[in-house]
PDB file of C-alpha atoms in Angstrom:
ATOM      1  CA  MET A   1      84.253   3.588 -97.874  1.00 43.00           C
ATOM      2  CA  LYS A   2      88.039   3.177 -98.002  1.00 41.00           C
ATOM      3  CA  TYR A   3      87.860   2.024-101.631  1.00 41.00           C
ATOM      4  CA  LEU A   4      85.215   4.541-102.746  1.00 43.00           C
ATOM      5  CA  PHE A   5      87.788   7.171-103.640  1.00 41.00           C
ATOM      6  CA  TRP A   6      89.720   4.821-105.927  1.00 43.00           C
ATOM      7  CA  VAL A   7      86.576   3.533-107.649  1.00 41.00           C
ATOM      8  CA  ALA A   8      85.290   7.066-108.235  1.00 45.00           C
ATOM      9  CA  SER A   9      88.665   8.158-109.596  1.00 45.00           C
ATOM     10  CA  ALA A  10      88.759   5.233-112.012  1.00 42.00           C
ATOM     11  CA  ILE A  11      85.246   5.997-113.283  1.00 44.00           C
ATOM     12  CA  VAL A  12      86.052   9.666-113.864  1.00 41.00           C
ATOM     13  CA  LEU A  13      89.317   8.714-115.597  1.00 42.00           C
ATOM     14  CA  VAL A  14      87.469   6.427-118.018  1.00 39.00           C
ATOM     15  CA  LEU A  15      84.875   9.114-118.702  1.00 42.00           C
ATOM     16  CA  SER A  16      87.652  11.647-119.267  1.00 42.00           C
ATOM     17  CA  GLY A  17      89.151   9.489-122.024  1.00 42.00           C
ATOM     18  CA  ILE A  18      85.752   9.185-123.689  1.00 38.00           C
ATOM     19  CA  VAL A  19      85.195  12.927-123.548  1.00 39.00           C
ATOM     20  CA  LEU A  20      88.650  13.700-124.893  1.00 38.00           C
ATOM     21  CA  ARG A  21      88.204  11.360-127.857  1.00 37.00           C
ATOM     22  CA  ALA A  22      84.775  12.812-128.521  1.00 39.00           C
ATOM     23  CA  GLN A  23      86.298  16.279-128.860  1.00 39.00           C
ATOM     24  CA  GLU A  24      88.842  15.347-131.534  1.00 36.00           C
ATOM     25  CA  PRO A  25      88.015  17.168-134.797  1.00 38.00           C
ATOM     26  CA  SER A  26      86.858  15.087-137.743  1.00 35.00           C
ATOM     27  CA  ALA A  27      89.463  14.309-140.387  1.00 35.00           C
ATOM     28  CA  ASN A  28      87.053  15.564-143.052  1.00 38.00           C
ATOM     29  CA  ALA A  29      86.394  18.893-141.362  1.00 38.00           C
ATOM     30  CA  THR A  30      87.220  21.818-143.609  1.00 37.00           C
ATOM     31  CA  SER A  31      86.272  24.786-141.451  1.00 38.00           C
ATOM     32  CA  SER A  32      89.286  26.866-140.451  1.00 38.00           C
ATOM     33  CA  ASP A  33      87.654  28.257-137.325  1.00 42.00           C
ATOM     34  CA  ALA A  34      86.515  24.983-135.753  1.00 41.00           C
ATOM     35  CA  LEU A  35      86.897  24.983-131.977  1.00 39.00           C
ATOM     36  CA  PRO A  36      86.804  22.139-129.415  1.00 41.00           C
ATOM     37  CA  GLN A  37      83.469  21.828-127.688  1.00 43.00           C
ATOM     38  CA  THR A  38      84.300  20.993-124.087  1.00 43.00           C
ATOM     39  CA  LEU A  39      88.057  20.864-123.600  1.00 45.00           C
ATOM     40  CA  PRO A  40      89.692  24.074-124.859  1.00 44.00           C
ATOM     41  CA  PHE A  41      92.959  23.036-123.244  1.00 44.00           C
ATOM     42  CA  ALA A  42      93.307  19.835-125.330  1.00 44.00           C
ATOM     43  CA  PRO A  43      95.928  20.065-128.121  1.00 42.00           C
ATOM     44  CA  MET A  44      94.590  19.973-131.686  1.00 40.00           C
ATOM     45  CA  GLU A  45      96.231  18.975-134.929  1.00 42.00           C
ATOM     46  CA  THR A  46      95.775  21.884-137.329  1.00 40.00           C
ATOM     47  CA  ALA A  47      97.058  22.700-140.782  1.00 39.00           C
ATOM     48  CA  ALA A  48      99.873  25.204-141.089  1.00 40.00           C
ATOM     49  CA  ALA A  49      97.572  27.717-142.740  1.00 39.00           C
ATOM     50  CA  LYS A  50      95.063  27.646-139.894  1.00 38.00           C
ATOM     51  CA  PRO A  51      95.309  30.390-137.266  1.00 39.00           C
ATOM     52  CA  SER A  52      96.003  29.420-133.672  1.00 38.00           C
ATOM     53  CA  VAL A  53      93.109  29.420-131.227  1.00 35.00           C
ATOM     54  CA  ASN A  54      93.091  32.260-128.725  1.00 40.00           C
ATOM     55  CA  LEU A  55      91.666  30.837-125.495  1.00 36.00           C
ATOM     56  CA  ALA A  56      90.973  34.213-123.959  1.00 35.00           C
ATOM     57  CA  GLN A  57      88.831  35.230-126.952  1.00 35.00           C
ATOM     58  CA  HIS A  58      86.680  32.091-126.888  1.00 35.00           C
ATOM     59  CA  SER A  59      86.410  31.577-123.133  1.00 34.00           C
ATOM     60  CA  GLU A  60      82.939  32.055-121.690  1.00 35.00           C
ATOM     61  CA  VAL A  61      84.419  33.736-118.624  1.00 36.00           C
ATOM     62  CA  ALA A  62      86.237  37.037-118.945  1.00 39.00           C
ATOM     63  CA  CYS A  63      89.922  36.774-118.161  1.00 41.00           C
ATOM     64  CA  SER A  64      90.885  37.959-114.684  1.00 43.00           C
ATOM     65  CA  SER A  65      93.896  37.488-112.440  1.00 42.00           C
ATOM     66  CA  ASN A  66      92.632  34.041-111.412  1.00 49.00           C
ATOM     67  CA  ASP A  67      91.354  32.858-114.794  1.00 49.00           C
ATOM     68  CA  LEU A  68      93.178  31.099-117.592  1.00 48.00           C
ATOM     69  CA  CYS A  69      94.799  33.765-119.761  1.00 50.00           C
ATOM     70  CA  ASN A  70      97.182  33.471-122.687  1.00 52.00           C
ATOM     71  CA  ALA A  71     100.301  34.285-120.674  1.00 79.00           C
ATOM     72  CA  THR A  72     102.092  31.451-118.867  1.00 87.00           C
ATOM     73  CA  MET A  73     102.327  31.950-115.124  1.00 92.00           C
ATOM     74  CA  ASN A  74     105.851  32.227-113.751  1.00 92.00           C
ATOM     75  CA  PHE A  75     106.777  30.920-110.306  1.00 93.00           C
ATOM     76  CA  GLY A  76     106.156  34.252-108.581  1.00 93.00           C
ATOM     77  CA  GLU A  77     102.676  34.469-110.067  1.00 94.00           C
ATOM     78  CA  LYS A  78     101.946  30.930-108.935  1.00 95.00           C
ATOM     79  CA  VAL A  79     103.051  31.860-105.416  1.00 95.00           C
ATOM     80  CA  ARG A  80     100.661  34.833-105.417  1.00 95.00           C
ATOM     81  CA  TYR A  81      97.868  32.657-106.789  1.00 94.00           C
ATOM     82  CA  PHE A  82      98.501  30.080-104.044  1.00 95.00           C
ATOM     83  CA  ALA A  83      98.546  32.795-101.364  1.00 95.00           C
ATOM     84  CA  HIS A  84      95.220  34.125-102.593  1.00 92.00           C
ATOM     85  CA  GLN A  85      93.642  30.654-102.572  1.00 90.00           C
ATOM     86  CA  ALA A  86      95.119  29.498 -99.252  1.00 93.00           C
ATOM     87  CA  PHE A  87      95.185  32.728 -97.214  1.00 93.00           C
ATOM     88  CA  GLY A  88      92.500  34.960 -98.725  1.00 91.00           C
ATOM     89  CA  THR A  89      89.413  36.024 -96.772  1.00 89.00           C
ATOM     90  CA  GLY A  90      87.336  33.133 -98.063  1.00 88.00           C
ATOM     91  CA  ALA A  91      89.959  30.623 -96.923  1.00 91.00           C
ATOM     92  CA  PHE A  92      89.319  31.596 -93.289  1.00 94.00           C
ATOM     93  CA  VAL A  93      85.544  31.920 -93.619  1.00 93.00           C
ATOM     94  CA  ALA A  94      84.808  28.552 -95.252  1.00 92.00           C
ATOM     95  CA  PRO A  95      86.158  26.457 -92.309  1.00 94.00           C
ATOM     96  CA  LEU A  96      83.666  28.242 -90.026  1.00 94.00           C
ATOM     97  CA  PHE A  97      80.806  26.519 -91.824  1.00 93.00           C
ATOM     98  CA  THR A  98      82.561  23.155 -91.664  1.00 93.00           C
ATOM     99  CA  ALA A  99      83.271  23.543 -87.953  1.00 93.00           C
ATOM    100  CA  GLY A 100      79.706  24.746 -87.326  1.00 93.00           C
ATOM    101  CA  ALA A 101      78.268  21.660 -88.988  1.00 92.00           C
ATOM    102  CA  ASP A 102      80.636  19.388 -87.038  1.00 91.00           C
ATOM    103  CA  ILE A 103      79.890  20.962 -83.666  1.00 91.00           C
ATOM    104  CA  GLY A 104      76.162  20.602 -84.375  1.00 90.00           C
ATOM    105  CA  LYS A 105      76.539  16.905 -85.152  1.00 89.00           C
ATOM    106  CA  PRO A 106      80.047  15.699 -84.249  1.00 87.00           C
ATOM    107  CA  PRO A 107      81.265  12.162 -84.997  1.00 87.00           C
ATOM    108  CA  ALA A 108      79.785   9.726 -82.491  1.00 83.00           C
ATOM    109  CA  HIS A 109      83.069   8.605 -80.940  1.00 88.00           C
ATOM    110  CA  TYR A 110      84.822  11.974 -80.653  1.00 93.00           C
ATOM    111  CA  PRO A 111      85.944  12.688 -77.071  1.00 93.00           C
ATOM    112  CA  ARG A 112      84.162  15.420 -75.124  1.00 91.00           C
ATOM    113  CA  GLN A 113      86.870  18.045 -75.748  1.00 93.00           C
ATOM    114  CA  TRP A 114      86.091  17.714 -79.467  1.00 95.00           C
ATOM    115  CA  ARG A 115      82.301  17.740 -79.048  1.00 92.00           C
ATOM    116  CA  GLN A 116      81.249  20.444 -76.567  1.00 90.00           C
ATOM    117  CA  GLY A 117      82.092  24.050 -75.834  1.00 92.00           C
ATOM    118  CA  PRO A 118      84.131  26.851 -77.436  1.00 94.00           C
ATOM    119  CA  LEU A 119      87.382  24.876 -77.285  1.00 94.00           C
ATOM    120  CA  ALA A 120      85.750  22.044 -79.205  1.00 94.00           C
ATOM    121  CA  PHE A 121      84.647  24.505 -81.869  1.00 95.00           C
ATOM    122  CA  GLY A 122      88.205  25.851 -82.001  1.00 95.00           C
ATOM    123  CA  ARG A 123      89.601  22.353 -82.508  1.00 96.00           C
ATOM    124  CA  LEU A 124      87.100  21.622 -85.262  1.00 96.00           C
ATOM    125  CA  TYR A 125      87.825  24.953 -86.932  1.00 97.00           C
ATOM    126  CA  GLY A 126      91.553  24.283 -86.734  1.00 96.00           C
ATOM    127  CA  ASP A 127      91.024  20.854 -88.257  1.00 97.00           C
ATOM    128  CA  ALA A 128      89.036  22.313 -91.175  1.00 96.00           C
ATOM    129  CA  LEU A 129      91.643  25.034 -91.695  1.00 96.00           C
ATOM    130  CA  ALA A 130      94.526  22.531 -91.601  1.00 97.00           C
ATOM    131  CA  PHE A 131      92.665  20.278 -94.044  1.00 97.00           C
ATOM    132  CA  GLN A 132      92.181  23.162 -96.475  1.00 96.00           C
ATOM    133  CA  THR A 133      95.703  24.564 -96.148  1.00 96.00           C
ATOM    134  CA  ALA A 134      97.338  21.142 -96.605  1.00 97.00           C
ATOM    135  CA  GLU A 135      95.163  20.611 -99.669  1.00 97.00           C
ATOM    136  CA  GLN A 136      96.227  23.895-101.279  1.00 96.00           C
ATOM    137  CA  THR A 137      99.884  23.506-100.287  1.00 97.00           C
ATOM    138  CA  GLY A 138     100.125  20.004-101.758  1.00 97.00           C
ATOM    139  CA  ARG A 139      98.565  21.185-104.999  1.00 97.00           C
ATOM    140  CA  PHE A 140     100.831  24.211-105.239  1.00 97.00           C
ATOM    141  CA  LEU A 141     104.121  22.431-104.570  1.00 97.00           C
ATOM    142  CA  THR A 142     103.334  19.548-106.923  1.00 97.00           C
ATOM    143  CA  GLY A 143     101.989  21.798-109.648  1.00 96.00           C
ATOM    144  CA  ALA A 144     104.981  24.127-109.459  1.00 96.00           C
ATOM    145  CA  ALA A 145     107.431  21.201-109.630  1.00 96.00           C
ATOM    146  CA  LEU A 146     105.638  19.545-112.572  1.00 96.00           C
ATOM    147  CA  HIS A 147     104.779  22.792-114.390  1.00 96.00           C
ATOM    148  CA  GLU A 148     101.011  22.439-114.101  1.00 97.00           C
ATOM    149  CA  ASP A 149      98.914  25.569-114.570  1.00 96.00           C
ATOM    150  CA  PRO A 150      96.854  25.969-111.362  1.00 95.00           C
ATOM    151  CA  ARG A 151      94.051  27.909-113.054  1.00 95.00           C
ATOM    152  CA  TYR A 152      90.799  26.425-114.277  1.00 95.00           C
ATOM    153  CA  SER A 153      90.140  26.513-118.030  1.00 93.00           C
ATOM    154  CA  PRO A 154      86.417  27.054-118.744  1.00 94.00           C
ATOM    155  CA  SER A 155      84.511  25.214-121.432  1.00 93.00           C
ATOM    156  CA  THR A 156      83.616  26.846-124.755  1.00 91.00           C
ATOM    157  CA  ASN A 157      80.417  24.802-124.970  1.00 93.00           C
ATOM    158  CA  HIS A 158      77.049  26.317-124.048  1.00 92.00           C
ATOM    159  CA  ASN A 159      75.434  23.001-123.147  1.00 95.00           C
ATOM    160  CA  PRO A 160      75.126  22.654-119.334  1.00 95.00           C
ATOM    161  CA  LEU A 161      75.782  18.900-119.376  1.00 96.00           C
ATOM    162  CA  ALA A 162      78.864  19.296-121.578  1.00 96.00           C
ATOM    163  CA  ARG A 163      80.154  22.067-119.320  1.00 96.00           C
ATOM    164  CA  THR A 164      79.637  19.892-116.249  1.00 96.00           C
ATOM    165  CA  MET A 165      81.499  16.976-117.858  1.00 97.00           C
ATOM    166  CA  HIS A 166      84.327  19.328-118.805  1.00 97.00           C
ATOM    167  CA  ALA A 167      84.627  20.481-115.191  1.00 96.00           C
ATOM    168  CA  LEU A 168      84.689  16.905-113.878  1.00 97.00           C
ATOM    169  CA  VAL A 169      87.280  15.797-116.440  1.00 97.00           C
ATOM    170  CA  PHE A 170      89.460  18.776-115.487  1.00 97.00           C
ATOM    171  CA  THR A 171      89.814  17.217-112.034  1.00 97.00           C
ATOM    172  CA  ILE A 172      91.775  14.359-113.642  1.00 97.00           C
ATOM    173  CA  LEU A 173      93.337  16.034-116.667  1.00 96.00           C
ATOM    174  CA  ASP A 174      94.328  19.674-116.411  1.00 94.00           C
ATOM    175  CA  ARG A 175      96.608  22.023-118.337  1.00 95.00           C
ATOM    176  CA  SER A 176     100.399  22.326-118.261  1.00 95.00           C
ATOM    177  CA  ASP A 177     102.390  25.555-118.506  1.00 94.00           C
ATOM    178  CA  SER A 178     103.023  24.707-122.167  1.00 91.00           C
ATOM    179  CA  ALA A 179      99.246  24.634-122.846  1.00 88.00           C
ATOM    180  CA  ARG A 180      99.061  20.852-123.193  1.00 93.00           C
ATOM    181  CA  THR A 181      96.671  18.452-121.527  1.00 94.00           C
ATOM    182  CA  THR A 182      98.415  16.686-118.645  1.00 95.00           C
ATOM    183  CA  PHE A 183      97.578  14.327-115.807  1.00 97.00           C
ATOM    184  CA  ALA A 184      96.490  16.411-112.806  1.00 97.00           C
ATOM    185  CA  LEU A 185      98.880  14.844-110.294  1.00 97.00           C
ATOM    186  CA  SER A 186      98.727  17.997-108.173  1.00 97.00           C
ATOM    187  CA  ASN A 187      95.062  17.275-107.403  1.00 97.00           C
ATOM    188  CA  PHE A 188      95.871  13.767-106.176  1.00 98.00           C
ATOM    189  CA  VAL A 189      98.772  14.973-104.035  1.00 98.00           C
ATOM    190  CA  GLY A 190      96.695  17.841-102.650  1.00 97.00           C
ATOM    191  CA  ALA A 191      93.856  15.485-101.758  1.00 98.00           C
ATOM    192  CA  ALA A 192      96.235  13.030-100.073  1.00 98.00           C
ATOM    193  CA  SER A 193      97.880  15.880 -98.130  1.00 97.00           C
ATOM    194  CA  ALA A 194      94.498  16.988 -96.826  1.00 97.00           C
ATOM    195  CA  GLY A 195      93.474  13.433 -96.035  1.00 97.00           C
ATOM    196  CA  PHE A 196      96.537  12.426 -94.057  1.00 97.00           C
ATOM    197  CA  ILE A 197      97.307  15.696 -92.239  1.00 97.00           C
ATOM    198  CA  GLY A 198      94.646  14.836 -89.646  1.00 96.00           C
ATOM    199  CA  ASN A 199      96.559  11.764 -88.536  1.00 96.00           C
ATOM    200  CA  ALA A 200      98.883  14.118 -86.664  1.00 96.00           C
ATOM    201  CA  TYR A 201      96.245  15.497 -84.268  1.00 96.00           C
ATOM    202  CA  LEU A 202      92.783  13.921 -84.608  1.00 96.00           C
ATOM    203  CA  PRO A 203      91.398  11.808 -81.723  1.00 94.00           C
ATOM    204  CA  HIS A 204      92.299   8.157 -81.393  1.00 93.00           C
ATOM    205  CA  GLY A 205      90.289   6.034 -83.791  1.00 92.00           C
ATOM    206  CA  TYR A 206      90.190   8.801 -86.408  1.00 95.00           C
ATOM    207  CA  ASN A 207      93.930   9.137 -86.956  1.00 94.00           C
ATOM    208  CA  ASN A 208      94.385   5.947 -88.974  1.00 95.00           C
ATOM    209  CA  SER A 209      94.880   5.141 -92.664  1.00 96.00           C
ATOM    210  CA  SER A 210      91.275   4.099 -93.224  1.00 96.00           C
ATOM    211  CA  HIS A 211      89.899   7.477 -92.143  1.00 96.00           C
ATOM    212  CA  ALA A 212      92.720   9.253 -93.961  1.00 97.00           C
ATOM    213  CA  ILE A 213      91.726   7.587 -97.248  1.00 97.00           C
ATOM    214  CA  THR A 214      88.105   8.607 -96.671  1.00 96.00           C
ATOM    215  CA  ARG A 215      89.187  12.210 -96.048  1.00 97.00           C
ATOM    216  CA  THR A 216      91.323  12.020 -99.208  1.00 97.00           C
ATOM    217  CA  GLY A 217      88.248  11.042-101.203  1.00 97.00           C
ATOM    218  CA  ILE A 218      86.315  13.957 -99.710  1.00 96.00           C
ATOM    219  CA  ALA A 219      89.101  16.367-100.662  1.00 97.00           C
ATOM    220  CA  PHE A 220      89.268  15.042-104.206  1.00 97.00           C
ATOM    221  CA  GLY A 221      85.504  15.323-104.536  1.00 96.00           C
ATOM    222  CA  SER A 222      85.726  18.933-103.390  1.00 95.00           C
ATOM    223  CA  PHE A 223      88.022  19.662-106.358  1.00 96.00           C
ATOM    224  CA  ALA A 224      85.349  18.406-108.743  1.00 96.00           C
ATOM    225  CA  ILE A 225      82.672  20.479-106.992  1.00 96.00           C
ATOM    226  CA  THR A 226      84.917  23.563-107.117  1.00 94.00           C
ATOM    227  CA  ASN A 227      85.529  23.062-110.834  1.00 96.00           C
ATOM    228  CA  VAL A 228      81.788  22.842-111.514  1.00 96.00           C
ATOM    229  CA  ALA A 229      81.175  25.973-109.441  1.00 93.00           C
ATOM    230  CA  THR A 230      83.941  27.807-111.317  1.00 94.00           C
ATOM    231  CA  GLU A 231      82.561  26.661-114.661  1.00 95.00           C
ATOM    232  CA  PHE A 232      79.164  28.129-113.810  1.00 94.00           C
ATOM    233  CA  SER A 233      80.599  31.135-111.956  1.00 90.00           C
ATOM    234  CA  PRO A 234      79.041  33.741-114.313  1.00 89.00           C
ATOM    235  CA  GLU A 235      75.577  32.416-113.521  1.00 89.00           C
ATOM    236  CA  LEU A 236      76.414  32.029-109.822  1.00 86.00           C
ATOM    237  CA  ARG A 237      77.755  35.592-109.658  1.00 84.00           C
ATOM    238  CA  ARG A 238      74.556  36.980-111.147  1.00 86.00           C
ATOM    239  CA  MET A 239      72.510  34.954-108.668  1.00 85.00           C
ATOM    240  CA  GLY A 240      74.734  36.088-105.794  1.00 79.00           C
ATOM    241  CA  ARG A 241      74.269  39.749-106.673  1.00 81.00           C
ATOM    242  CA  ARG A 242      70.511  39.333-106.740  1.00 82.00           C
ATOM    243  CA  LEU A 243      70.726  37.719-103.279  1.00 81.00           C
ATOM    244  CA  HIS A 244      73.070  40.514-102.075  1.00 74.00           C
ATOM    245  CA  LEU A 245      75.785  38.103-100.924  1.00 72.00           C
ATOM    246  CA  PRO A 246      79.058  39.569 -99.521  1.00 67.00           C
ATOM    247  CA  LYS A 247      81.662  40.728-102.035  1.00 61.00           C
ATOM    248  CA  PHE A 248      84.257  38.160-100.956  1.00 51.00           C
ATOM    249  CA  ILE A 249      81.783  35.480-102.128  1.00 57.00           C
ATOM    250  CA  VAL A 250      80.610  37.265-105.263  1.00 53.00           C
ATOM    251  CA  SER A 251      83.680  38.659-106.986  1.00 53.00           C
ATOM    252  CA  ARG A 252      83.328  41.464-109.485  1.00 46.00           C
ATOM    253  CA  GLN A 253      83.500  40.649-113.146  1.00 43.00           C
ATOM    254  CA  PRO A 254      86.517  42.238-114.845  1.00 39.00           C
ATOM    255  CA  LYS A 255      85.691  44.862-117.404  1.00 39.00           C
ATOM    256  CA  GLU A 256      86.101  43.749-120.988  1.00 35.00           C
TER     257      GLU A 256
END
């Protein structure tokens, strides 16, 4: 398991290069309104007479405060975005489900104070919350220092498989403040922060590098899952409304 994260990352990186090359426009293309199919954030070589592509106009998801808009986020806006992600209502609710699953079936070699009773649940909840907060903090600090845009850029393709591939590639290659494709170092740092934070407090036998690397892989995988969920958020929102889920789970669509 300790090498699974690195193997998975390498596979996704190779696939990302294939997808990026597949989206390059043909040299013989003559249409002036040609758009990339799965990676709207990838730079394109266009003739001087061709108009620039407006991402907000062609995005499948309406632009909201957390979506990718035309304007570049300044540092203050990135701080507010980070605060919303790390300290919003959902950030405190999600660890409850993680802790609930762990208390129902805790790791076999956890000591009793981590396995039974309200205090055990509190420890597990605190672990899940620390994992999540370290993940978001690592991403924010790295992204702010390297001028990465923290927002997800949705695909312009209507094909579900192409949209899924776009979301997975975005885990490795995201968008910079200057609207260029860049290596998503913030995701790797965020995953490592979440993976190794537990070494400071987890029980003996679980506070070592081997388990930290496994937790890092889990964190990185969660980024890919989150990207896919965000990509299909319009469909998920409609489903959530039909199921009458709480508003903090099903956000309202901004008016166009």
